[in-house]
XYZ file of C-alpha atoms in Angstrom:
396
model
C -0.217 -0.443 -0.013
C 0.855 3.591 -0.338
C 1.258 3.916 3.470
C 3.700 0.913 3.989
C 5.557 2.269 0.705
C 6.069 5.794 2.584
C 6.888 4.225 6.067
C 9.609 2.301 3.960
C 10.927 5.253 2.542
C 10.898 6.971 5.624
C 12.868 4.194 7.346
C 15.683 3.882 4.632
C 15.922 7.528 4.622
C 16.837 7.776 8.110
C 19.282 4.627 7.681
C 20.915 6.267 4.798
C 21.734 9.887 6.696
C 21.563 9.326 10.054
C 25.313 10.346 11.261
C 25.572 7.715 13.913
C 25.788 5.166 10.894
C 28.421 4.167 8.665
C 27.201 1.838 6.078
C 29.712 -0.410 3.964
C 28.448 -2.271 0.693
C 29.643 -4.493 -2.422
C 29.239 -2.133 -5.421
C 26.619 -0.113 -3.529
C 26.899 2.658 -5.957
C 24.816 0.708 -8.168
C 21.932 0.372 -5.614
C 22.344 4.126 -4.407
C 21.934 5.314 -7.805
C 18.803 3.177 -8.211
C 17.046 4.493 -5.274
C 18.023 8.211 -6.125
C 16.631 7.157 -9.427
C 13.433 5.215 -8.277
C 12.728 7.221 -4.767
C 14.441 10.247 -4.694
C 16.586 8.866 -1.720
C 20.096 10.405 -1.345
C 22.962 8.864 0.821
C 25.319 10.713 3.153
C 26.922 8.073 4.969
C 28.415 5.615 2.558
C 31.958 4.773 3.608
C 33.395 1.592 2.315
C 32.719 -0.057 -1.227
C 34.353 -3.691 -0.684
C 34.188 -3.834 -5.052
C 36.278 -0.791 -5.511
C 38.553 -1.579 -3.088
C 39.102 -4.956 -4.009
C 39.636 -3.459 -7.253
C 42.711 -1.310 -6.019
C 43.888 -4.295 -4.137
C 44.261 -6.479 -7.465
C 42.458 -5.325 -10.473
C 42.826 -8.487 -12.563
C 40.633 -10.658 -10.797
C 36.755 -10.601 -9.891
C 35.853 -8.421 -6.873
C 32.651 -9.717 -6.779
C 31.214 -10.092 -3.027
C 30.742 -13.710 -3.841
C 34.335 -14.004 -4.717
C 35.441 -12.243 -1.740
C 33.600 -14.238 0.443
C 34.648 -17.079 -0.765
C 38.543 -15.801 -0.810
C 38.348 -13.879 2.527
C 35.890 -15.771 4.939
C 34.509 -19.483 5.777
C 31.187 -18.346 4.142
C 32.008 -19.696 1.021
C 29.848 -21.202 -1.798
C 29.032 -23.643 -4.300
C 31.542 -24.143 -6.926
C 31.176 -26.736 -8.915
C 32.231 -29.383 -11.649
C 30.356 -31.824 -14.037
C 29.864 -35.171 -12.890
C 32.090 -36.272 -15.093
C 35.240 -34.553 -14.480
C 38.523 -36.664 -13.670
C 39.590 -35.939 -10.042
C 43.384 -36.990 -9.198
C 43.456 -39.126 -6.219
C 46.335 -39.459 -3.650
C 47.482 -42.707 -5.298
C 47.402 -40.563 -8.775
C 44.485 -42.703 -10.499
C 41.388 -40.711 -11.518
C 38.140 -40.760 -10.208
C 34.565 -39.134 -11.704
C 33.907 -36.136 -9.547
C 30.515 -37.587 -9.106
C 31.663 -40.701 -7.277
C 34.106 -38.961 -4.854
C 32.805 -39.853 -1.373
C 33.674 -38.024 1.936
C 37.025 -39.670 3.512
C 38.545 -39.787 0.291
C 41.820 -38.918 -0.150
C 42.724 -36.711 -3.269
C 45.863 -34.246 -4.314
C 45.368 -30.807 -3.110
C 47.647 -27.819 -2.942
C 47.609 -24.309 -0.530
C 44.679 -22.175 -0.945
C 47.231 -19.502 -0.624
C 50.993 -19.078 -1.203
C 52.502 -20.319 2.083
C 56.018 -18.744 0.850
C 57.221 -15.369 0.380
C 57.881 -16.027 -3.094
C 54.078 -17.182 -3.519
C 54.616 -20.591 -4.154
C 51.453 -23.061 -3.284
C 53.004 -26.307 -2.221
C 51.041 -29.594 -3.267
C 49.356 -30.832 -0.651
C 47.239 -34.400 0.691
C 43.279 -33.793 0.493
C 40.430 -35.166 1.673
C 36.860 -35.036 0.373
C 34.917 -33.652 3.314
C 31.259 -33.475 1.797
C 29.936 -33.822 -1.791
C 26.461 -32.441 -3.264
C 24.655 -32.595 -6.599
C 23.075 -29.321 -7.556
C 22.062 -27.364 -10.895
C 23.901 -24.446 -11.717
C 24.605 -22.289 -14.966
C 27.490 -24.004 -16.560
C 30.484 -23.359 -19.327
C 32.665 -26.027 -20.429
C 36.685 -24.847 -21.161
C 38.936 -26.723 -23.347
C 42.600 -25.620 -23.479
C 45.597 -26.244 -25.699
C 46.145 -29.962 -24.745
C 42.679 -31.091 -26.042
C 41.085 -31.900 -22.428
C 38.195 -29.879 -21.523
C 36.272 -29.495 -18.463
C 32.649 -28.505 -17.255
C 32.416 -26.325 -14.513
C 30.087 -23.477 -13.063
C 30.370 -20.132 -14.034
C 31.375 -19.198 -10.625
C 33.628 -21.900 -10.161
C 37.316 -21.195 -9.197
C 40.854 -21.520 -11.161
C 44.439 -20.337 -10.901
C 44.944 -18.121 -13.780
C 47.069 -15.742 -15.355
C 45.916 -13.202 -18.289
C 47.047 -14.482 -21.793
C 49.264 -10.917 -21.769
C 51.741 -11.875 -18.716
C 54.173 -14.713 -19.147
C 55.598 -14.859 -15.160
C 53.953 -14.262 -11.792
C 50.517 -13.101 -11.246
C 48.449 -16.068 -10.596
C 45.749 -15.905 -8.717
C 41.866 -17.280 -8.407
C 39.763 -16.341 -10.748
C 36.090 -17.305 -11.975
C 35.392 -19.403 -14.672
C 32.906 -16.222 -16.217
C 35.911 -13.896 -16.248
C 38.336 -16.480 -18.289
C 38.808 -15.333 -21.776
C 40.361 -17.106 -24.887
C 43.980 -17.113 -24.474
C 43.618 -17.111 -20.241
C 46.775 -19.237 -18.910
C 45.797 -21.846 -16.519
C 48.036 -23.484 -13.720
C 48.155 -27.409 -13.799
C 49.356 -29.570 -11.023
C 49.505 -32.654 -13.370
C 49.223 -33.746 -16.738
C 45.261 -35.164 -17.468
C 46.556 -38.388 -18.808
C 45.480 -41.858 -17.666
C 47.487 -44.675 -16.290
C 48.958 -46.170 -19.778
C 47.713 -49.979 -20.269
C 49.920 -51.046 -22.939
C 53.413 -53.443 -22.836
C 55.710 -50.367 -22.512
C 53.843 -48.801 -19.595
C 53.411 -52.328 -17.634
C 56.861 -52.471 -18.373
C 58.466 -48.939 -17.461
C 56.054 -49.642 -14.236
C 57.943 -52.681 -12.913
C 61.202 -51.153 -14.056
C 60.345 -48.004 -11.673
C 59.731 -49.968 -8.390
C 62.956 -52.005 -8.960
C 65.120 -49.474 -9.723
C 63.438 -46.308 -9.606
C 63.728 -43.208 -6.940
C 61.570 -40.264 -5.697
C 63.602 -37.641 -3.685
C 62.061 -34.774 -1.840
C 64.075 -31.111 -1.888
C 66.910 -31.935 -4.408
C 65.107 -30.093 -7.220
C 64.613 -26.281 -7.126
C 61.968 -24.944 -9.123
C 62.225 -21.518 -11.223
C 60.245 -19.785 -8.145
C 62.506 -20.945 -5.791
C 60.797 -23.321 -4.146
C 62.005 -27.161 -3.573
C 60.020 -29.642 -5.563
C 60.634 -33.208 -6.083
C 62.035 -35.711 -8.769
C 61.770 -39.329 -9.989
C 64.807 -41.191 -11.328
C 66.803 -44.314 -11.573
C 70.249 -45.829 -11.587
C 71.037 -48.698 -13.627
C 74.007 -50.227 -15.179
C 74.199 -49.294 -18.841
C 72.858 -51.540 -21.382
C 70.004 -52.634 -22.728
C 67.674 -52.167 -19.931
C 68.879 -49.143 -18.886
C 68.478 -47.626 -22.829
C 65.106 -49.235 -23.246
C 64.062 -47.441 -19.658
C 65.362 -44.398 -21.337
C 63.871 -44.847 -24.682
C 60.798 -45.220 -23.583
C 60.518 -42.111 -21.385
C 61.859 -40.068 -24.097
C 59.306 -41.605 -26.695
C 56.856 -39.990 -24.073
C 58.123 -36.874 -24.424
C 59.846 -36.738 -21.115
C 63.321 -35.249 -20.821
C 65.907 -37.449 -19.288
C 69.398 -35.685 -17.604
C 72.001 -38.170 -17.554
C 73.849 -37.955 -14.628
C 77.605 -38.937 -13.956
C 78.771 -42.269 -13.947
C 79.295 -43.934 -10.357
C 82.839 -44.299 -9.674
C 84.877 -47.601 -8.276
C 83.388 -50.623 -9.187
C 80.194 -49.116 -10.048
C 81.780 -46.922 -12.683
C 79.237 -48.594 -15.532
C 76.063 -47.545 -13.344
C 74.505 -44.036 -14.737
C 71.826 -42.093 -13.230
C 68.799 -40.765 -15.035
C 66.967 -37.566 -13.597
C 63.473 -35.943 -14.613
C 62.338 -32.667 -13.441
C 59.003 -32.369 -11.529
C 56.617 -31.970 -14.141
C 57.952 -34.754 -16.358
C 58.324 -36.788 -12.676
C 54.625 -36.327 -12.467
C 53.724 -37.316 -15.628
C 55.928 -40.688 -15.386
C 54.093 -41.480 -12.052
C 50.948 -40.903 -13.296
C 51.205 -42.346 -16.380
C 52.851 -45.685 -14.704
C 51.781 -45.551 -11.001
C 54.694 -47.858 -9.725
C 53.347 -49.221 -6.470
C 56.130 -48.656 -4.218
C 57.004 -44.994 -5.520
C 53.659 -43.817 -5.664
C 52.883 -44.960 -1.973
C 55.755 -42.584 -1.030
C 53.876 -39.401 -2.130
C 57.011 -37.704 -2.765
C 54.737 -34.934 -4.583
C 53.358 -34.209 -1.021
C 54.780 -30.645 0.549
C 56.415 -30.116 -3.064
C 55.988 -26.742 -4.618
C 53.558 -26.832 -7.716
C 55.177 -27.856 -10.756
C 56.764 -24.892 -13.153
C 58.119 -25.799 -16.009
C 55.379 -27.257 -18.417
C 52.605 -26.610 -15.680
C 50.739 -24.282 -18.048
C 47.675 -24.460 -20.625
C 45.916 -21.929 -22.536
C 42.144 -21.940 -23.070
C 41.313 -22.101 -26.557
C 37.476 -22.343 -26.186
C 34.676 -21.374 -23.852
C 31.321 -22.815 -24.427
C 27.898 -21.573 -22.933
C 26.226 -24.854 -21.702
C 23.413 -23.327 -19.841
C 21.974 -25.127 -16.380
C 23.134 -28.343 -15.903
C 23.947 -30.800 -12.847
C 27.135 -30.131 -11.108
C 28.992 -31.703 -8.164
C 30.003 -29.514 -5.576
C 33.142 -31.003 -3.757
C 34.261 -29.946 -0.346
C 37.994 -30.364 0.823
C 39.952 -29.561 3.970
C 42.842 -28.039 1.669
C 39.807 -26.226 -0.266
C 41.402 -27.270 -3.537
C 41.704 -30.419 -5.558
C 42.926 -31.148 -9.299
C 40.292 -31.810 -12.015
C 41.655 -32.634 -15.324
C 45.129 -31.809 -14.382
C 43.773 -28.083 -13.348
C 44.288 -26.281 -10.156
C 40.851 -26.017 -8.643
C 39.078 -24.457 -6.161
C 36.525 -26.594 -3.812
C 33.186 -25.515 -2.552
C 33.109 -24.016 0.647
C 29.593 -24.849 1.287
C 27.796 -24.914 5.014
C 24.556 -24.146 4.050
C 21.155 -26.103 2.257
C 20.882 -23.912 -0.514
C 23.346 -22.087 -2.901
C 23.333 -18.345 -2.330
C 24.089 -17.855 -5.856
C 20.838 -18.999 -6.984
C 18.396 -17.202 -4.451
C 15.689 -17.772 -6.428
C 15.374 -21.556 -5.531
C 15.515 -20.912 -1.749
C 11.867 -20.771 -0.289
C 10.418 -17.476 1.012
C 10.263 -18.058 4.444
C 12.538 -17.547 7.415
C 15.135 -19.275 5.981
C 15.190 -17.059 2.722
C 15.483 -14.084 5.510
C 18.407 -16.351 6.750
C 20.512 -16.690 3.252
C 19.395 -12.727 2.647
C 21.339 -11.312 5.477
C 24.170 -13.306 4.717
C 25.294 -10.923 2.078
C 25.368 -8.353 4.851
C 27.326 -10.562 7.392
C 29.707 -11.713 4.457
C 29.775 -7.926 3.456
C 31.484 -6.850 7.190
C 33.561 -9.646 7.215
C 35.571 -8.817 3.714
C 35.312 -5.124 4.504
C 37.253 -5.992 7.800
C 39.665 -7.939 6.035
C 40.214 -5.262 3.647
C 40.723 -2.941 5.821
C 43.244 -4.285 7.343
C 44.867 -4.740 3.945
C 44.970 -1.018 3.416
C 46.628 -0.211 6.690
C 49.594 -1.865 5.023
C 49.479 0.536 2.232
C 48.804 3.768 3.584
C 49.214 5.495 0.098
C 46.555 3.365 -1.185
C 44.509 3.889 1.559
C 44.773 7.744 1.060
C 43.977 7.702 -2.500
C 40.867 5.262 -1.732
C 39.475 7.943 0.972
C 40.396 11.414 -0.660
C 39.789 10.250 -4.559
C 38.291 7.146 -5.401
C 35.326 6.818 -2.807
C 34.444 10.567 -2.773
C 34.200 9.792 -6.927
C 32.023 7.344 -6.465
């Protein structure tokens, strides 16, 4: 009714102009423009905008409240992949995302860099929960020919096509473009079943080794490597020829001295070591989990997007792990941080009752938590804080 509308307008006017109130928002300038245009309401106590501050802190990422809540709070949301997506397990086998169960052990990695040089380390991850929901989806195809179906808000470690080094950050699928680079943790290949793969698996279990910390990545972080020592001859040459036939680079070490002067060593870099383990899965070496604690591989561990396809709404799997990460089709993927029955990205599916009010108020909660986090970041950069306070916010 007109009376109720007038009461609401007066209440909003008090909220927007009370000198005792300080309003924080996420892209709030849009809402304030709408209130001004539709109802003639102005706002004088708007003090902080998470989207604007987020863009100043890092302009090369999504700065929506949805993304900030996933990155800086425990509120999370539903990041999902198609049920047929291959997920890398801790034994370096692949399992359909739709078949992963709570308690399963997967290959994960640090959600945020743990070292000063920005390196994320690979970690053993445990699946904590799964859920099948329906969301708008996109198929991503990369230059290796692999593709993955995921929700449009799913997060990947990515960087723009124009940047060749550094700048790896979490980015939503809807923000990806053709040529965008995606970070890999492993090759998206399955265990081979032919004679060569079986022979190599047995050879590595007998003569191979893995070691941590002896190989340093270009980013300065210690990784792991695989190798083998063997008397030079037909068997040594067979192993080396197979590896090089698969495109793996074999670095030949020096010959051993003394009575072992006919023994030589072959070493693979970290990426090729992971390729070898995934392809052959030698039981003894797989059990060592040499990758656990090593920095994400660098050399060879990048794919570029060659195709993006809008698929509309599809069933997808929300997968939650204790590391907040997992490896999907070899790519570095974020998990779902869901603690709620409904997807906050689909408020249209939440029943209009007391439950709806709880979910709607979640935006207020997440906005306050995100702004508290960003305020701490701004305090470490006084010049940036002054630019926001004196220029950017007044302009908004």
